[in-house]
CSV table of N, CA and C in Angstrom, one decimal:
chain,number,residue,atom,x,y,z
N,174,MET,N,-2.1,-21.9,-7.9
N,174,MET,CA,-2.1,-21.6,-6.5
N,174,MET,C,-2.5,-20.1,-6.2
N,175,GLU,N,-3.1,-19.9,-5.2
N,175,GLU,CA,-3.5,-18.5,-4.7
N,175,GLU,C,-3.4,-18.5,-3.1
N,176,PHE,N,-2.8,-17.4,-2.6
N,176,PHE,CA,-2.8,-17.2,-1.2
N,176,PHE,C,-2.8,-15.7,-1.0
N,177,ARG,N,-3.0,-15.2,0.3
N,177,ARG,CA,-3.0,-13.9,0.6
N,177,ARG,C,-2.3,-13.8,2.1
N,178,MET,N,-1.4,-12.7,2.2
N,178,MET,CA,-0.8,-12.5,3.6
N,178,MET,C,-1.1,-11.1,3.8
N,179,ASN,N,-1.1,-10.9,5.2
N,179,ASN,CA,-1.5,-9.5,5.7
N,179,ASN,C,-0.1,-9.0,6.4
N,180,VAL,N,0.2,-7.7,5.9
N,180,VAL,CA,1.4,-7.0,6.4
N,180,VAL,C,0.8,-5.6,6.8
N,181,THR,N,1.5,-5.1,7.8
N,181,THR,CA,1.3,-3.6,8.1
N,181,THR,C,2.5,-2.8,7.9
N,182,VAL,N,2.3,-1.7,7.1
N,182,VAL,CA,3.5,-0.8,6.8
N,182,VAL,C,3.2,0.4,7.4
N,183,GLU,N,4.3,1.2,7.7
N,183,GLU,CA,4.1,2.5,8.2
N,183,GLU,C,4.6,3.5,7.2
N,184,VAL,N,3.7,4.5,6.9
N,184,VAL,CA,4.1,5.5,5.9
N,184,VAL,C,4.1,6.8,6.6
N,185,ASN,N,4.8,7.8,6.1
N,185,ASN,CA,4.9,9.1,6.8
N,185,ASN,C,3.9,10.1,6.3
N,186,ARG,N,3.3,10.8,7.0
N,186,ARG,CA,2.3,11.8,6.5
N,186,ARG,C,2.7,13.2,7.2
N,187,GLN,N,2.9,14.2,6.3
N,187,GLN,CA,3.2,15.5,6.8
N,187,GLN,C,1.9,16.2,7.4
N,188,GLU,N,2.1,16.7,8.6
N,188,GLU,CA,0.9,17.5,9.2
N,188,GLU,C,1.6,18.7,9.7
N,189,ASP,N,1.3,19.8,9.0
N,189,ASP,CA,1.9,21.1,9.3
N,189,ASP,C,3.5,20.9,9.4
N,190,ALA,N,4.0,21.1,10.5
N,190,ALA,CA,5.6,21.1,10.7
N,190,ALA,C,6.0,19.7,11.2
N,191,ILE,N,5.0,18.8,11.5
N,191,ILE,CA,5.4,17.5,12.0
N,191,ILE,C,5.3,16.3,11.0
N,192,THR,N,5.9,15.1,11.2
N,192,THR,CA,5.8,14.0,10.3
N,192,THR,C,5.1,13.0,11.3
N,193,VAL,N,3.9,12.4,10.8
N,193,VAL,CA,3.2,11.4,11.6
N,193,VAL,C,3.2,10.1,10.8
N,194,LYS,N,3.6,9.0,11.6
N,194,LYS,CA,3.7,7.7,11.0
N,194,LYS,C,2.4,7.1,11.0
N,195,VAL,N,1.9,6.7,10.0
N,195,VAL,CA,0.5,6.1,9.8
N,195,VAL,C,0.7,4.6,9.4
N,196,PRO,N,0.2,3.8,10.2
N,196,PRO,CA,0.2,2.3,10.0
N,196,PRO,C,-0.9,2.0,9.0
N,197,VAL,N,-0.6,1.2,8.0
N,197,VAL,CA,-1.6,1.0,6.9
N,197,VAL,C,-1.5,-0.5,6.7
N,198,PRO,N,-2.5,-1.3,6.8
N,198,PRO,CA,-2.6,-2.8,6.5
N,198,PRO,C,-2.7,-3.0,5.1
N,199,LEU,N,-1.8,-3.8,4.5
N,199,LEU,CA,-1.8,-4.2,3.2
N,199,LEU,C,-2.0,-5.7,3.1
N,200,GLN,N,-2.8,-6.1,2.1
N,200,GLN,CA,-2.9,-7.5,1.8
N,200,GLN,C,-2.1,-7.8,0.6
N,201,ILE,N,-1.2,-8.8,0.7
N,201,ILE,CA,-0.4,-9.2,-0.4
N,201,ILE,C,-1.0,-10.5,-1.1
N,202,VAL,N,-1.3,-10.5,-2.3
N,202,VAL,CA,-2.0,-11.6,-3.0
N,202,VAL,C,-1.0,-12.3,-4.0
N,203,TYR,N,-1.0,-13.6,-4.0
N,203,TYR,CA,-0.2,-14.3,-4.8
N,203,TYR,C,-1.2,-15.1,-5.7
N,204,GLN,N,-1.1,-15.0,-6.9
N,204,GLN,CA,-2.0,-15.7,-7.8
N,204,GLN,C,-1.3,-16.0,-9.1
N,205,SER,N,-1.3,-17.3,-9.5
N,205,SER,CA,-0.7,-17.8,-10.7
N,205,SER,C,0.7,-17.3,-11.0
N,206,GLY,N,1.5,-17.1,-10.1
N,206,GLY,CA,2.9,-16.8,-10.2
N,206,GLY,C,3.2,-15.3,-10.2
N,207,ARG,N,2.1,-14.5,-9.8
N,207,ARG,CA,2.2,-13.0,-9.9
N,207,ARG,C,1.7,-12.5,-8.6
N,208,TRP,N,2.1,-11.3,-8.2
N,208,TRP,CA,1.8,-10.7,-6.8
N,208,TRP,C,1.1,-9.4,-7.1
N,209,GLN,N,0.3,-9.0,-6.1
N,209,GLN,CA,-0.5,-7.7,-6.1
N,209,GLN,C,-0.5,-7.4,-4.6
N,210,ALA,N,-0.6,-5.9,-4.4
N,210,ALA,CA,-0.8,-5.4,-3.1
N,210,ALA,C,-2.3,-4.7,-3.1
N,211,GLN,N,-3.0,-4.9,-2.0
N,211,GLN,CA,-4.2,-4.4,-1.9
N,211,GLN,C,-4.4,-3.7,-0.4
N,212,SER,N,-5.1,-2.6,-0.4
N,212,SER,CA,-5.4,-1.9,0.8
N,212,SER,C,-6.8,-1.4,0.8
N,213,ALA,N,-7.6,-1.6,1.9
N,213,ALA,CA,-9.0,-1.2,2.0
N,213,ALA,C,-9.0,0.4,2.4
N,214,ASP,N,-8.1,0.8,3.1
N,214,ASP,CA,-8.1,2.3,3.6
N,214,ASP,C,-6.8,2.8,3.7
N,215,PRO,N,-6.2,3.5,2.7
N,215,PRO,CA,-7.0,4.1,1.5
N,215,PRO,C,-7.1,2.9,0.5
N,216,PRO,N,-8.2,3.1,-0.3
N,216,PRO,CA,-8.5,2.0,-1.3
N,216,PRO,C,-7.5,1.9,-2.4
N,217,VAL,N,-6.7,1.0,-2.5
N,217,VAL,CA,-5.6,0.8,-3.4
N,217,VAL,C,-5.5,-0.7,-3.9
N,218,ALA,N,-5.3,-0.9,-5.1
N,218,ALA,CA,-4.9,-2.1,-5.7
N,218,ALA,C,-3.9,-2.0,-6.8
N,219,THR,N,-2.6,-2.5,-6.6
N,219,THR,CA,-1.8,-2.4,-7.7
N,219,THR,C,-2.0,-3.5,-8.7
N,220,ASP,N,-1.3,-3.2,-9.9
N,220,ASP,CA,-1.4,-4.4,-10.9
N,220,ASP,C,-0.7,-5.4,-10.5
N,221,PHE,N,-0.8,-6.7,-11.1
N,221,PHE,CA,-0.1,-7.8,-10.8
N,221,PHE,C,1.3,-7.8,-11.3
N,222,VAL,N,2.4,-8.1,-10.5
N,222,VAL,CA,3.7,-8.0,-11.0
N,222,VAL,C,4.3,-9.2,-10.7
N,223,GLU,N,5.7,-9.2,-11.3
N,223,GLU,CA,6.4,-10.5,-11.2
N,223,GLU,C,7.0,-10.9,-9.8
N,224,SER,N,7.2,-9.8,-8.9
N,224,SER,CA,7.9,-10.3,-7.6
N,224,SER,C,7.2,-9.6,-6.4
N,225,LEU,N,7.4,-10.3,-5.3
N,225,LEU,CA,6.9,-9.8,-4.1
N,225,LEU,C,7.3,-8.5,-3.7
N,226,GLU,N,8.5,-8.3,-4.0
N,226,GLU,CA,9.2,-6.9,-3.7
N,226,GLU,C,8.4,-5.8,-4.4
N,227,GLU,N,8.3,-6.0,-5.8
N,227,GLU,CA,7.6,-5.0,-6.7
N,227,GLU,C,6.1,-4.8,-6.1
N,228,ALA,N,5.5,-5.9,-5.7
N,228,ALA,CA,4.2,-5.5,-5.1
N,228,ALA,C,4.0,-4.7,-3.9
N,229,LEU,N,5.0,-5.0,-3.0
N,229,LEU,CA,5.0,-4.3,-1.8
N,229,LEU,C,5.4,-2.9,-2.0
N,230,VAL,N,6.4,-2.6,-2.7
N,230,VAL,CA,6.9,-1.3,-3.0
N,230,VAL,C,5.9,-0.5,-3.8
N,231,GLY,N,5.2,-1.2,-4.7
N,231,GLY,CA,4.2,-0.5,-5.5
N,231,GLY,C,3.0,-0.1,-4.6
N,232,GLY,N,2.7,-1.0,-3.8
N,232,GLY,CA,1.5,-0.8,-2.8
N,232,GLY,C,1.9,0.3,-1.9
N,233,VAL,N,2.9,0.4,-1.3
N,233,VAL,CA,3.3,1.4,-0.4
N,233,VAL,C,3.3,2.7,-1.1
N,234,LYS,N,3.9,2.9,-2.3
N,234,LYS,CA,3.9,4.1,-3.2
N,234,LYS,C,2.5,4.6,-3.5
N,235,GLU,N,1.6,3.7,-3.8
N,235,GLU,CA,0.1,4.1,-4.0
N,235,GLU,C,-0.4,4.5,-2.7
N,236,VAL,N,-0.2,3.7,-1.7
N,236,VAL,CA,-0.9,4.3,-0.3
N,236,VAL,C,-0.4,5.7,0.0
N,237,MET,N,0.9,5.9,-0.2
N,237,MET,CA,1.5,7.2,0.2
N,237,MET,C,0.8,8.3,-0.7
N,238,ALA,N,0.7,7.9,-1.9
N,238,ALA,CA,0.0,9.0,-2.9
N,238,ALA,C,-1.3,9.3,-2.4
N,239,GLU,N,-2.1,8.3,-2.1
N,239,GLU,CA,-3.5,8.5,-1.7
N,239,GLU,C,-3.6,9.3,-0.4
N,240,ILE,N,-2.7,8.8,0.5
N,240,ILE,CA,-2.6,9.6,1.8
N,240,ILE,C,-2.3,11.1,1.7
N,241,GLN,N,-1.3,11.3,0.9
N,241,GLN,CA,-0.9,12.9,0.6
N,241,GLN,C,-2.0,13.5,-0.2
N,242,ALA,N,-2.8,12.9,-1.1
N,242,ALA,CA,-3.9,13.5,-1.8
N,242,ALA,C,-5.0,13.8,-0.8
N,243,GLY,N,-5.2,12.9,0.1
N,243,GLY,CA,-6.2,13.2,1.1
N,243,GLY,C,-5.9,14.4,2.1
N,244,ALA,N,-4.5,14.3,2.3
N,244,ALA,CA,-4.0,15.6,3.2
N,244,ALA,C,-4.2,16.8,2.4
N,245,VAL,N,-3.9,16.7,1.2
N,245,VAL,CA,-4.1,18.1,0.5
N,245,VAL,C,-5.6,18.5,0.2
N,246,ALA,N,-6.5,17.4,0.1
N,246,ALA,CA,-7.9,17.7,-0.1
N,246,ALA,C,-8.4,18.4,1.3
N,247,ARG,N,-7.9,17.8,2.4
N,247,ARG,CA,-8.4,18.5,3.6
N,247,ARG,C,-8.1,19.8,3.9
N,248,VAL,N,-6.8,20.2,3.3
N,248,VAL,CA,-6.3,21.6,3.4
N,248,VAL,C,-7.0,22.5,2.6
N,249,ASP,N,-7.3,22.1,1.4
N,249,ASP,CA,-8.0,22.9,0.4
N,249,ASP,C,-9.5,23.2,0.9
């Protein structure tokens, strides 16, 4: 069985002295008993993991890292 569900998560991004909440749409994929999080912007795809929670947390962490890297790149 395979299915996908869409969720929107809010991540914090630092801009100078303020924190901005950024909504990021994630697609959670279930395939053959394993879970994966995917995002188009920023482009992220986690490895397949055993639980929905692991996929969601892993997806958010990767999205946050990409957003922070993008913020650093804009500053440089």
